[in-house]
Amino acid sequence: MNIALLFEDDFIDDDTAVVTDRRLKHLQQIRDIKLGDQIGVGQADGLLGDATVVELDSESATLKIIWNKQPPAPLPVTLIIALPRPKMVKRIIQTIATMGVKELYFINTYKVEKSFWQSPWLTEAKLLENIILGLEQAMDTRLPKIHLRKRFKPFVEDELTGISKDSLRLVAHPSDSQDCPIQVKQQTTLVIGPEGGFIPYEIEKLEACGFTPVSLGDRILRTETAVPVLLAKLF
Amino acid sequence: MNIALLFEDDFIDDDTAVVTDRRLKHLQQIRDIKLGDQIGVGQADGLLGDATVVELDSESATLKIIWNKQPPAPLPVTLIIALPRPKMVKRIIQTIATMGVKELYFINTYKVEKSFWQSPWLTEAKLLENIILGLEQAMDTRLPKIHLRKRFKPFVEDELTGISKDSLRLVAHPSDSQDCPIQVKQQTTLVIGPEGGFIPYEIEKLEACGFTPVSLGDRILRTETAVPVLLAKLF
């Protein structure tokens, strides 16, 4: 937690906030804050600031804040990922939030196991919890939007053209593809398949929608590794 | 598990192996193999091959192998990482093994908590277990070497010059550094600091040893994310 991210309910007025819950616990137990200490804060979807601890007890910390900095620039990418197994979801959410992705779609594909959609990590509360952890790590304030799409064909046929309009359209797909481009720095829509990959029908549907298959080489990466690797190469 | 990695004890002769343990369980429960099926295999520090299941029961699978392919090229990098908290060690080992790192040093620094060195993930057996999982994911056979160095000063003063000889020497360090170079493709020694970063004394020692501080931008990444991001940018 490199900043504490603050939400509307935390504020008494524009530059005073009262922090409780996980954030207070972290500040007291890990950071060992004292009255008068300075800590970094951010306002959800707003500015970054420096806060002074003006009141402190075991229940809450009151922060007086000077807002002074824009959050870091987002990555110009919309990420579309075949829903991975539940234990990976948590880490992927934190990673994409830390790296600056602001639009993420989890989609169904032939090789996504149906049970994955029952994952407790996909509830709104759990998604938000891991988004916040990722943003606090990166000192970012802008919350990414996460969309769940449980049917592949309607998503590709009805939504994907609109989502990917005027962007570079890439699908990570190992076999015989061209190398993933480097440092493209333009608006990009990036699709990442499931363990076991897309089936040919799915690749055909994506190609028909303007997507080019690209590869990261011979080594097959887990989704949780492929995400930071692809983002690091592209931006 | 995209291949089953085989060790000396698994072989009956040069092209016949008997698989038991976790690998058998995976082949039966996840892959649902049957007599006559083909699976990918690799020989530890040797070739890749195609294996046919010639005998199969609940205790073991006997594989007849045709060796036919070199493992993928290693990354030209020696990685030196301030020992992260225990739960990250497992994932970092798997990641570096999957991505093709063959030399990894975990080192002590001022901000590494002493208790981290007691982690059960640092035992030889646990390190090997996670190396194998990483290699099987990448379809690689060459085992990385992992070195533990519990004292920073002797490591930097007595070993680091030799380890990093004739290589590009970089230390990932956020503040005011130049951007991390892209696609260097030359032999590189890369140092990654702890949560909270290196202290100035440590950066000075590394600079004195020829290391240049480089940055990934404003966003502070966890070690487990910084590792794949840095490797993806450099190679």
Short mmCIF file of C-alpha atoms in Angstrom, two decimals:
data_model
loop_
_atom_site.label_atom_id
_atom_site.label_comp_id
_atom_site.label_asym_id
_atom_site.label_seq_id
_atom_site.Cartn_x
_atom_site.Cartn_y
_atom_site.Cartn_z
CA MET A 1 0.00 0.00 0.00
CA ASN A 2 1.93 3.00 -1.30
CA ILE A 3 -1.08 5.29 -0.91
CA ALA A 4 -4.39 4.95 0.96
CA LEU A 5 -7.23 5.22 -1.56
CA LEU A 6 -10.14 7.29 -0.21
CA PHE A 7 -13.81 7.08 -1.19
CA GLU A 8 -16.73 9.50 -0.81
CA ASP A 9 -17.83 8.00 2.50
CA ASP A 10 -14.39 8.62 4.03
CA PHE A 11 -14.59 12.41 3.67
CA ILE A 12 -15.78 14.91 6.29
CA ASP A 13 -15.00 17.80 3.97
CA ASP A 14 -12.96 18.30 0.78
CA ASP A 15 -9.58 17.97 2.47
CA THR A 16 -10.35 15.96 5.61
CA ALA A 17 -10.91 12.22 5.67
CA VAL A 18 -11.39 9.61 8.39
CA VAL A 19 -9.79 6.25 7.65
CA THR A 20 -10.92 3.00 9.24
CA ASP A 21 -10.92 -0.70 8.20
CA ARG A 22 -8.06 -2.47 6.34
CA ARG A 23 -6.33 0.83 5.55
CA LEU A 24 -6.14 1.87 9.22
CA LYS A 25 -4.87 -1.60 10.16
CA HIS A 26 -2.16 -1.38 7.50
CA LEU A 27 -1.14 2.15 8.54
CA GLN A 28 -0.91 1.15 12.20
CA GLN A 29 0.46 -2.39 12.02
CA ILE A 30 2.73 -2.25 8.96
CA ARG A 31 3.60 1.44 8.68
CA ASP A 32 3.39 2.18 12.43
CA ILE A 33 2.04 5.71 11.85
CA LYS A 34 2.01 8.32 14.62
CA LEU A 35 0.19 11.59 15.14
CA GLY A 36 1.71 14.20 12.81
CA ASP A 37 3.08 11.67 10.29
CA GLN A 38 2.65 12.27 6.56
CA ILE A 39 1.20 9.60 4.27
CA GLY A 40 0.33 9.49 0.58
CA VAL A 41 -3.37 9.35 -0.33
CA GLY A 42 -5.54 9.37 -3.42
CA GLN A 43 -9.20 10.15 -4.01
CA ALA A 44 -11.03 7.45 -6.00
CA ASP A 45 -11.09 8.72 -9.61
CA GLY A 46 -9.48 11.96 -8.42
CA LEU A 47 -6.17 13.51 -7.40
CA LEU A 48 -3.24 12.30 -5.34
CA GLY A 49 -2.28 14.17 -2.19
CA ASP A 50 -0.17 14.36 0.94
CA ALA A 51 -2.04 13.75 4.18
CA THR A 52 -1.07 14.61 7.75
CA VAL A 53 -2.40 12.43 10.57
CA VAL A 54 -4.20 14.96 12.78
CA GLU A 55 -6.12 12.54 15.02
CA LEU A 56 -5.36 8.91 15.77
CA ASP A 57 -6.85 6.19 17.95
CA SER A 58 -7.45 2.46 17.64
CA GLU A 59 -10.72 3.02 15.72
CA SER A 60 -9.76 5.66 13.15
CA ALA A 61 -7.20 8.07 11.76
CA THR A 62 -8.18 11.57 10.70
CA LEU A 63 -6.20 12.92 7.77
CA LYS A 64 -5.77 16.54 6.66
CA ILE A 65 -4.97 16.46 2.96
CA ILE A 66 -3.22 18.71 0.47
CA TRP A 67 -4.23 17.62 -3.05
CA ASN A 68 -1.29 18.20 -5.35
CA LYS A 69 -0.81 15.65 -8.13
CA GLN A 70 -2.56 13.95 -11.04
CA PRO A 71 -2.58 10.14 -10.99
CA PRO A 72 -0.28 8.40 -13.52
CA ALA A 73 -1.47 8.09 -17.13
CA PRO A 74 -3.56 5.01 -17.92
CA LEU A 75 -2.40 2.47 -20.51
CA PRO A 76 -4.17 2.94 -23.87
CA VAL A 77 -5.52 -0.59 -23.87
CA THR A 78 -8.71 -2.58 -23.57
CA LEU A 79 -7.89 -6.05 -22.30
CA ILE A 80 -10.07 -9.06 -23.09
CA ILE A 81 -9.12 -12.24 -21.22
CA ALA A 82 -10.62 -15.72 -21.33
CA LEU A 83 -11.73 -16.20 -17.73
CA PRO A 84 -8.86 -17.97 -15.92
CA ARG A 85 -9.12 -20.38 -13.00
CA PRO A 86 -10.36 -18.66 -9.81
CA LYS A 87 -7.06 -18.47 -7.94
CA MET A 88 -5.57 -16.49 -10.85
CA VAL A 89 -8.39 -13.93 -11.01
CA LYS A 90 -7.35 -12.15 -7.83
CA ARG A 91 -3.75 -11.69 -8.99
CA ILE A 92 -4.72 -10.67 -12.52
CA ILE A 93 -7.08 -7.98 -11.20
CA GLN A 94 -4.34 -6.59 -8.94
CA THR A 95 -1.81 -6.71 -11.79
CA ILE A 96 -3.98 -4.93 -14.37
CA ALA A 97 -4.97 -2.28 -11.80
CA THR A 98 -1.31 -1.72 -10.87
CA MET A 99 -0.19 -1.52 -14.49
CA GLY A 100 -2.84 1.03 -15.49
CA VAL A 101 -5.41 -0.96 -17.51
CA LYS A 102 -8.83 0.76 -17.27
CA GLU A 103 -11.06 -1.58 -19.29
CA LEU A 104 -11.04 -5.36 -18.75
CA TYR A 105 -13.44 -7.94 -20.13
CA PHE A 106 -13.45 -11.50 -18.83
CA ILE A 107 -15.03 -13.62 -21.55
CA ASN A 108 -16.11 -17.20 -22.01
CA THR A 109 -14.40 -19.46 -24.56
CA TYR A 110 -14.67 -23.16 -25.39
CA LYS A 111 -11.85 -24.09 -23.00
CA VAL A 112 -13.01 -21.98 -20.04
CA GLU A 113 -14.44 -24.37 -17.46
CA LYS A 114 -18.06 -23.51 -16.62
CA SER A 115 -17.31 -23.68 -12.88
CA PHE A 116 -14.88 -20.74 -13.17
CA TRP A 117 -17.87 -18.40 -13.51
CA GLN A 118 -18.98 -19.36 -9.99
CA SER A 119 -15.74 -18.01 -8.50
CA PRO A 120 -16.21 -15.85 -5.39
CA TRP A 121 -13.46 -13.59 -6.80
CA LEU A 122 -15.92 -12.38 -9.43
CA THR A 123 -18.37 -10.77 -6.99
CA GLU A 124 -18.48 -6.99 -7.18
CA ALA A 125 -17.06 -6.64 -3.66
CA LYS A 126 -14.09 -8.94 -4.31
CA LEU A 127 -13.32 -7.32 -7.66
CA LEU A 128 -13.34 -3.89 -6.00
CA GLU A 129 -11.14 -5.10 -3.13
CA ASN A 130 -8.46 -6.32 -5.54
CA ILE A 131 -8.76 -3.27 -7.79
CA ILE A 132 -8.08 -1.07 -4.74
CA LEU A 133 -5.05 -3.14 -3.70
CA GLY A 134 -3.65 -2.81 -7.23
CA LEU A 135 -4.25 0.94 -7.40
CA GLU A 136 -2.77 1.55 -3.95
CA GLN A 137 0.36 -0.35 -5.04
CA ALA A 138 0.74 1.83 -8.18
CA MET A 139 -0.30 5.12 -6.52
CA ASP A 140 -3.13 5.41 -9.01
CA THR A 141 -6.69 6.58 -8.33
CA ARG A 142 -8.68 5.75 -11.48
CA LEU A 143 -10.74 2.59 -11.02
CA PRO A 144 -10.70 0.16 -13.95
CA LYS A 145 -14.03 -1.15 -15.20
CA ILE A 146 -14.38 -4.92 -15.24
CA HIS A 147 -17.00 -6.53 -17.46
CA LEU A 148 -18.10 -10.19 -17.40
CA ARG A 149 -19.28 -11.75 -20.67
CA LYS A 150 -20.45 -15.33 -20.32
CA ARG A 151 -21.17 -15.98 -24.02
CA PHE A 152 -18.41 -15.81 -26.63
CA LYS A 153 -20.41 -15.51 -29.85
CA PRO A 154 -22.73 -12.62 -28.90
CA PHE A 155 -19.77 -10.79 -27.37
CA VAL A 156 -17.69 -11.06 -30.54
CA GLU A 157 -20.56 -10.47 -32.95
CA ASP A 158 -22.42 -7.69 -31.16
CA GLU A 159 -19.93 -5.88 -28.95
CA LEU A 160 -16.33 -6.40 -30.04
CA THR A 161 -16.38 -4.24 -33.16
CA GLY A 162 -17.58 -1.28 -31.13
CA ILE A 163 -15.16 -1.91 -28.26
CA SER A 164 -12.14 -2.20 -30.57
CA LYS A 165 -13.04 0.57 -33.04
CA ASP A 166 -10.02 2.58 -34.31
CA SER A 167 -7.60 0.52 -32.20
CA LEU A 168 -4.77 -1.89 -32.98
CA ARG A 169 -6.42 -5.31 -32.59
CA LEU A 170 -4.25 -8.18 -31.37
CA VAL A 171 -4.94 -11.67 -30.10
CA ALA A 172 -2.16 -13.52 -28.25
CA HIS A 173 -2.01 -16.93 -29.91
CA PRO A 174 1.18 -19.00 -29.92
CA SER A 175 1.11 -21.11 -33.06
CA ASP A 176 2.79 -19.75 -36.22
CA SER A 177 1.84 -16.16 -35.42
CA GLN A 178 4.02 -13.11 -35.98
CA ASP A 179 5.96 -11.78 -32.99
CA CYS A 180 4.12 -9.49 -30.60
CA PRO A 181 4.90 -5.88 -31.65
CA ILE A 182 7.00 -3.71 -29.32
CA GLN A 183 6.24 -0.25 -27.94
CA VAL A 184 3.24 0.40 -30.16
CA LYS A 185 2.02 3.18 -27.83
CA GLN A 186 -1.27 3.44 -29.72
CA GLN A 187 -4.78 2.54 -28.55
CA THR A 188 -4.87 -1.26 -28.52
CA THR A 189 -7.42 -3.99 -27.94
CA LEU A 190 -5.65 -7.13 -26.74
CA VAL A 191 -7.30 -10.55 -26.44
CA ILE A 192 -5.67 -13.30 -24.34
CA GLY A 193 -6.88 -16.90 -24.57
CA PRO A 194 -7.47 -19.59 -21.96
CA GLU A 195 -5.09 -22.34 -20.80
CA GLY A 196 -5.08 -24.66 -23.78
CA GLY A 197 -5.67 -21.76 -26.17
CA PHE A 198 -8.49 -20.72 -28.45
CA ILE A 199 -10.09 -23.29 -30.75
CA PRO A 200 -9.80 -22.56 -34.51
CA TYR A 201 -13.44 -21.35 -34.68
CA GLU A 202 -12.72 -18.71 -32.05
CA ILE A 203 -9.57 -17.49 -33.80
CA GLU A 204 -11.52 -17.27 -37.07
CA LYS A 205 -14.23 -15.20 -35.39
CA LEU A 206 -11.60 -12.84 -33.94
CA GLU A 207 -9.77 -12.56 -37.26
CA ALA A 208 -13.08 -11.75 -38.97
CA CYS A 209 -13.36 -8.92 -36.45
CA GLY A 210 -9.96 -7.53 -37.50
CA PHE A 211 -7.73 -9.16 -34.89
CA THR A 212 -4.18 -10.27 -35.78
CA PRO A 213 -2.71 -13.29 -33.95
CA VAL A 214 0.63 -12.53 -32.30
CA SER A 215 3.02 -14.75 -30.40
CA LEU A 216 5.42 -14.43 -27.46
CA GLY A 217 7.67 -17.22 -28.75
CA ASP A 218 8.01 -20.92 -27.95
CA ARG A 219 7.43 -20.62 -24.23
CA ILE A 220 3.78 -20.99 -23.21
CA LEU A 221 3.04 -18.57 -20.37
CA ARG A 222 0.29 -18.78 -17.78
CA THR A 223 -2.30 -16.02 -18.14
CA GLU A 224 -1.04 -14.31 -14.98
CA THR A 225 2.44 -14.04 -16.56
CA ALA A 226 1.28 -13.36 -20.12
CA VAL A 227 -0.65 -10.26 -18.98
CA PRO A 228 2.32 -8.28 -17.57
CA VAL A 229 4.63 -9.56 -20.34
CA LEU A 230 2.30 -8.44 -23.15
CA LEU A 231 1.61 -5.06 -21.53
CA ALA A 232 5.35 -4.50 -20.97
CA LYS A 233 6.12 -5.25 -24.62
CA LEU A 234 3.29 -3.15 -26.06
CA PHE A 235 3.67 -0.01 -23.88
CA MET B 1 2.02 -28.99 -17.36
CA ASN B 2 2.73 -28.78 -21.10
CA ILE B 3 5.42 -31.47 -20.88
CA ALA B 4 6.34 -34.02 -18.20
CA LEU B 5 9.92 -33.38 -17.12
CA LEU B 6 11.85 -36.63 -16.60
CA PHE B 7 14.85 -37.24 -14.36
CA GLU B 8 17.55 -39.94 -14.29
CA ASP B 9 15.62 -42.11 -11.82
CA ASP B 10 12.60 -42.22 -14.14
CA PHE B 11 14.47 -43.99 -16.96
CA ILE B 12 14.63 -47.73 -17.61
CA ASP B 13 16.70 -47.16 -20.72
CA ASP B 14 17.53 -44.19 -22.98
CA ASP B 15 14.06 -43.99 -24.52
CA THR B 16 11.81 -45.61 -21.93
CA ALA B 17 10.67 -43.94 -18.72
CA VAL B 18 8.25 -44.83 -15.94
CA VAL B 19 6.33 -41.89 -14.52
CA THR B 20 4.80 -41.87 -11.04
CA ASP B 21 3.97 -39.15 -8.46
CA ARG B 22 2.51 -35.69 -9.27
CA ARG B 23 3.16 -36.11 -12.99
CA LEU B 24 1.15 -39.34 -13.20
CA LYS B 25 -1.67 -37.76 -11.19
CA HIS B 26 -1.75 -34.79 -13.55
CA LEU B 27 -1.68 -36.99 -16.66
CA GLN B 28 -4.51 -39.15 -15.35
CA GLN B 29 -6.74 -36.62 -13.57
CA ILE B 30 -6.30 -33.48 -15.68
CA ARG B 31 -5.25 -34.84 -19.07
CA ASP B 32 -7.14 -38.12 -18.77
CA ILE B 33 -4.47 -40.08 -20.70
CA LYS B 34 -5.15 -43.53 -22.12
CA LEU B 35 -2.94 -46.35 -23.37
CA GLY B 36 -1.49 -45.34 -26.74
CA ASP B 37 -1.84 -41.57 -26.18
CA GLN B 38 1.01 -39.23 -27.07
CA ILE B 39 2.36 -36.69 -24.58
CA GLY B 40 5.21 -34.20 -24.65
CA VAL B 41 8.20 -34.92 -22.42
CA GLY B 42 11.60 -33.45 -21.66
CA GLN B 43 14.74 -34.88 -20.09
CA ALA B 44 16.12 -32.70 -17.29
CA ASP B 45 18.94 -30.64 -18.88
CA GLY B 46 18.41 -32.59 -22.12
CA LEU B 47 16.17 -32.84 -25.18
CA LEU B 48 12.42 -32.61 -25.68
CA GLY B 49 10.56 -35.58 -27.13
CA ASP B 50 7.24 -37.21 -27.97
CA ALA B 51 6.25 -40.08 -25.72
CA THR B 52 3.71 -42.84 -26.29
CA VAL B 53 1.98 -44.35 -23.27
CA VAL B 54 2.81 -48.08 -23.65
CA GLU B 55 1.74 -49.31 -20.18
CA LEU B 56 -0.67 -47.65 -17.76
CA ASP B 57 -2.11 -48.48 -14.35
CA SER B 58 -3.01 -46.52 -11.22
CA GLU B 59 0.61 -46.67 -9.97
CA SER B 60 2.62 -45.74 -13.04
CA ALA B 61 2.72 -44.89 -16.73
CA THR B 62 5.43 -46.33 -18.98
CA LEU B 63 6.47 -44.01 -21.80
CA LYS B 64 8.31 -44.88 -25.01
CA ILE B 65 10.05 -41.73 -26.18
CA ILE B 66 11.35 -40.32 -29.45
CA TRP B 67 13.78 -37.49 -28.65
CA ASN B 68 13.47 -34.90 -31.38
CA LYS B 69 13.87 -31.27 -30.29
CA GLN B 70 16.17 -28.88 -28.46
CA PRO B 71 14.64 -26.95 -25.54
CA PRO B 72 13.99 -23.21 -26.14
CA ALA B 73 16.92 -20.80 -25.86
CA PRO B 74 17.60 -19.44 -22.38
CA LEU B 75 17.42 -15.70 -21.67
CA PRO B 76 20.90 -14.10 -21.57
CA VAL B 77 20.41 -12.80 -18.05
CA THR B 78 21.59 -13.28 -14.50
CA LEU B 79 18.86 -12.11 -12.15
CA ILE B 80 19.63 -10.81 -8.65
CA ILE B 81 16.57 -10.20 -6.48
CA ALA B 82 16.27 -8.91 -2.92
CA LEU B 83 14.57 -11.83 -1.18
CA PRO B 84 10.81 -11.14 -1.29
CA ARG B 85 8.22 -12.21 1.26
CA PRO B 86 7.72 -16.00 1.35
CA LYS B 87 4.41 -16.19 -0.50
CA MET B 88 6.01 -14.44 -3.49
CA VAL B 89 9.02 -16.76 -3.68
CA LYS B 90 7.05 -19.67 -5.08
CA ARG B 91 5.53 -17.61 -7.90
CA ILE B 92 8.79 -15.85 -8.74
CA ILE B 93 10.62 -19.19 -9.05
CA GLN B 94 7.93 -20.52 -11.38
CA THR B 95 7.95 -17.29 -13.42
CA ILE B 96 11.72 -17.14 -13.90
CA ALA B 97 11.84 -20.84 -14.80
CA THR B 98 9.02 -20.39 -17.33
CA MET B 99 10.60 -17.30 -18.87
CA GLY B 100 14.02 -18.92 -19.34
CA VAL B 101 16.23 -17.39 -16.62
CA LYS B 102 19.05 -19.83 -15.75
CA GLU B 103 20.87 -17.96 -12.96
CA LEU B 104 19.04 -16.41 -10.03
CA TYR B 105 20.50 -14.97 -6.81
CA PHE B 106 18.29 -14.12 -3.87
CA ILE B 107 20.19 -11.57 -1.80
CA ASN B 108 19.79 -9.80 1.49
CA THR B 109 19.35 -6.02 1.65
CA TYR B 110 18.57 -3.58 4.45
CA LYS B 111 14.83 -3.79 3.86
CA VAL B 112 14.60 -7.58 3.55
CA GLU B 113 12.99 -8.87 6.74
CA LYS B 114 15.23 -11.39 8.51
CA SER B 115 12.33 -13.82 8.91
CA PHE B 116 12.04 -14.17 5.11
CA TRP B 117 15.21 -16.30 5.15
CA GLN B 118 13.36 -18.92 7.24
CA SER B 119 10.80 -19.46 4.47
CA PRO B 120 10.03 -23.13 3.72
CA TRP B 121 9.94 -22.14 0.03
CA LEU B 122 13.73 -21.75 0.14
CA THR B 123 14.48 -25.40 0.92
CA GLU B 124 16.17 -27.27 -1.92
CA ALA B 125 13.15 -29.55 -2.38
CA LYS B 126 10.65 -26.68 -2.62
CA LEU B 127 12.87 -24.68 -4.96
CA LEU B 128 13.22 -27.73 -7.24
CA GLU B 129 9.46 -28.40 -7.14
CA ASN B 130 8.67 -24.88 -8.36
CA ILE B 131 11.49 -24.88 -10.92
CA ILE B 132 9.99 -28.05 -12.42
CA LEU B 133 6.49 -26.56 -12.54
CA GLY B 134 7.88 -23.51 -14.33
CA LEU B 135 9.88 -25.56 -16.85
CA GLU B 136 6.96 -27.90 -17.58
CA GLN B 137 4.79 -24.84 -18.31
CA ALA B 138 7.37 -23.45 -20.78
CA MET B 139 8.32 -26.81 -22.31
CA ASP B 140 11.91 -26.22 -21.23
CA THR B 141 14.34 -28.77 -19.77
CA ARG B 142 17.30 -26.74 -18.51
CA LEU B 143 17.15 -26.26 -14.75
CA PRO B 144 17.99 -22.77 -13.49
CA LYS B 145 20.49 -22.46 -10.66
CA ILE B 146 19.26 -20.61 -7.59
CA HIS B 147 21.77 -19.13 -5.17
CA LEU B 148 21.02 -17.73 -1.70
CA ARG B 149 23.25 -14.91 -0.40
CA LYS B 150 22.41 -13.78 3.11
CA ARG B 151 24.94 -10.93 3.34
CA PHE B 152 24.78 -7.94 0.98
CA LYS B 153 28.26 -6.45 1.40
CA PRO B 154 30.36 -9.59 0.84
CA PHE B 155 28.15 -10.52 -2.10
CA VAL B 156 28.62 -7.15 -3.81
CA GLU B 157 32.30 -6.78 -2.92
CA ASP B 158 33.52 -10.32 -3.52
CA GLU B 159 31.18 -11.94 -6.03
CA LEU B 160 29.23 -9.42 -8.08
CA THR B 161 32.09 -8.20 -10.29
CA GLY B 162 32.80 -11.76 -11.39
CA ILE B 163 29.12 -12.63 -11.88
CA SER B 164 28.41 -9.52 -13.97
CA LYS B 165 31.66 -9.46 -15.99
CA ASP B 166 31.22 -8.35 -19.63
CA SER B 167 27.44 -7.91 -19.18
CA LEU B 168 25.08 -4.94 -19.28
CA ARG B 169 24.60 -4.11 -15.59
CA LEU B 170 21.23 -2.69 -14.53
CA VAL B 171 19.52 -2.11 -11.21
CA ALA B 172 15.77 -1.45 -11.20
CA HIS B 173 15.35 1.65 -9.02
CA PRO B 174 12.38 3.98 -9.45
CA SER B 175 13.54 7.44 -8.41
CA ASP B 176 14.94 9.77 -11.09
CA SER B 177 16.49 6.94 -13.06
CA GLN B 178 16.59 6.64 -16.84
CA ASP B 179 13.94 4.46 -18.48
CA CYS B 180 14.60 0.74 -18.62
CA PRO B 181 16.15 -0.04 -22.04
CA ILE B 182 14.16 -2.09 -24.54
CA GLN B 183 15.18 -5.24 -26.42
CA VAL B 184 18.85 -5.10 -25.46
CA LYS B 185 19.31 -8.78 -26.35
CA GLN B 186 22.83 -8.78 -24.87
CA GLN B 187 24.09 -10.61 -21.78
CA THR B 188 22.61 -8.68 -18.85
CA THR B 189 22.88 -8.71 -15.07
CA LEU B 190 19.70 -7.30 -13.57
CA VAL B 191 19.27 -6.40 -9.90
CA ILE B 192 15.78 -5.92 -8.42
CA GLY B 193 15.32 -4.36 -4.99
CA PRO B 194 13.00 -5.15 -2.09
CA GLU B 195 9.60 -3.67 -1.27
CA GLY B 196 10.52 -0.18 -0.07
CA GLY B 197 13.56 -0.12 -2.37
CA PHE B 198 17.29 -0.07 -1.84
CA ILE B 199 18.78 2.36 0.66
CA PRO B 200 21.23 4.95 -0.78
CA TYR B 201 24.26 3.02 0.53
CA GLU B 202 23.19 -0.07 -1.40
CA ILE B 203 22.65 1.88 -4.63
CA GLU B 204 26.09 3.46 -4.20
CA LYS B 205 27.69 0.04 -3.76
CA LEU B 206 25.95 -1.24 -6.90
CA GLU B 207 26.91 1.86 -8.90
CA ALA B 208 30.51 1.42 -7.78
CA CYS B 209 30.25 -2.07 -9.26
CA GLY B 210 29.18 -0.66 -12.64
CA PHE B 211 25.40 -0.89 -12.30
CA THR B 212 23.12 1.77 -13.84
CA PRO B 213 19.79 2.54 -12.12
CA VAL B 214 16.81 2.21 -14.47
CA SER B 215 13.13 2.87 -13.91
CA LEU B 216 9.81 1.45 -15.10
CA GLY B 217 8.00 4.76 -14.62
CA ASP B 218 5.80 6.20 -11.88
CA ARG B 219 3.98 3.00 -11.03
CA ILE B 220 5.66 0.98 -8.28
CA LEU B 221 5.35 -2.73 -9.11
CA ARG B 222 5.49 -5.66 -6.72
CA THR B 223 8.55 -7.85 -7.28
CA GLU B 224 6.41 -10.64 -8.75
CA THR B 225 5.15 -8.19 -11.43
CA ALA B 226 8.44 -6.32 -11.90
CA VAL B 227 10.25 -9.56 -12.83
CA PRO B 228 8.15 -10.46 -15.91
CA VAL B 229 7.82 -6.79 -16.91
CA LEU B 230 11.59 -6.17 -16.83
CA LEU B 231 12.38 -9.43 -18.65
CA ALA B 232 9.73 -8.65 -21.31
CA LYS B 233 11.20 -5.20 -21.93
CA LEU B 234 14.84 -6.31 -22.03
CA PHE B 235 14.49 -9.44 -24.23
#
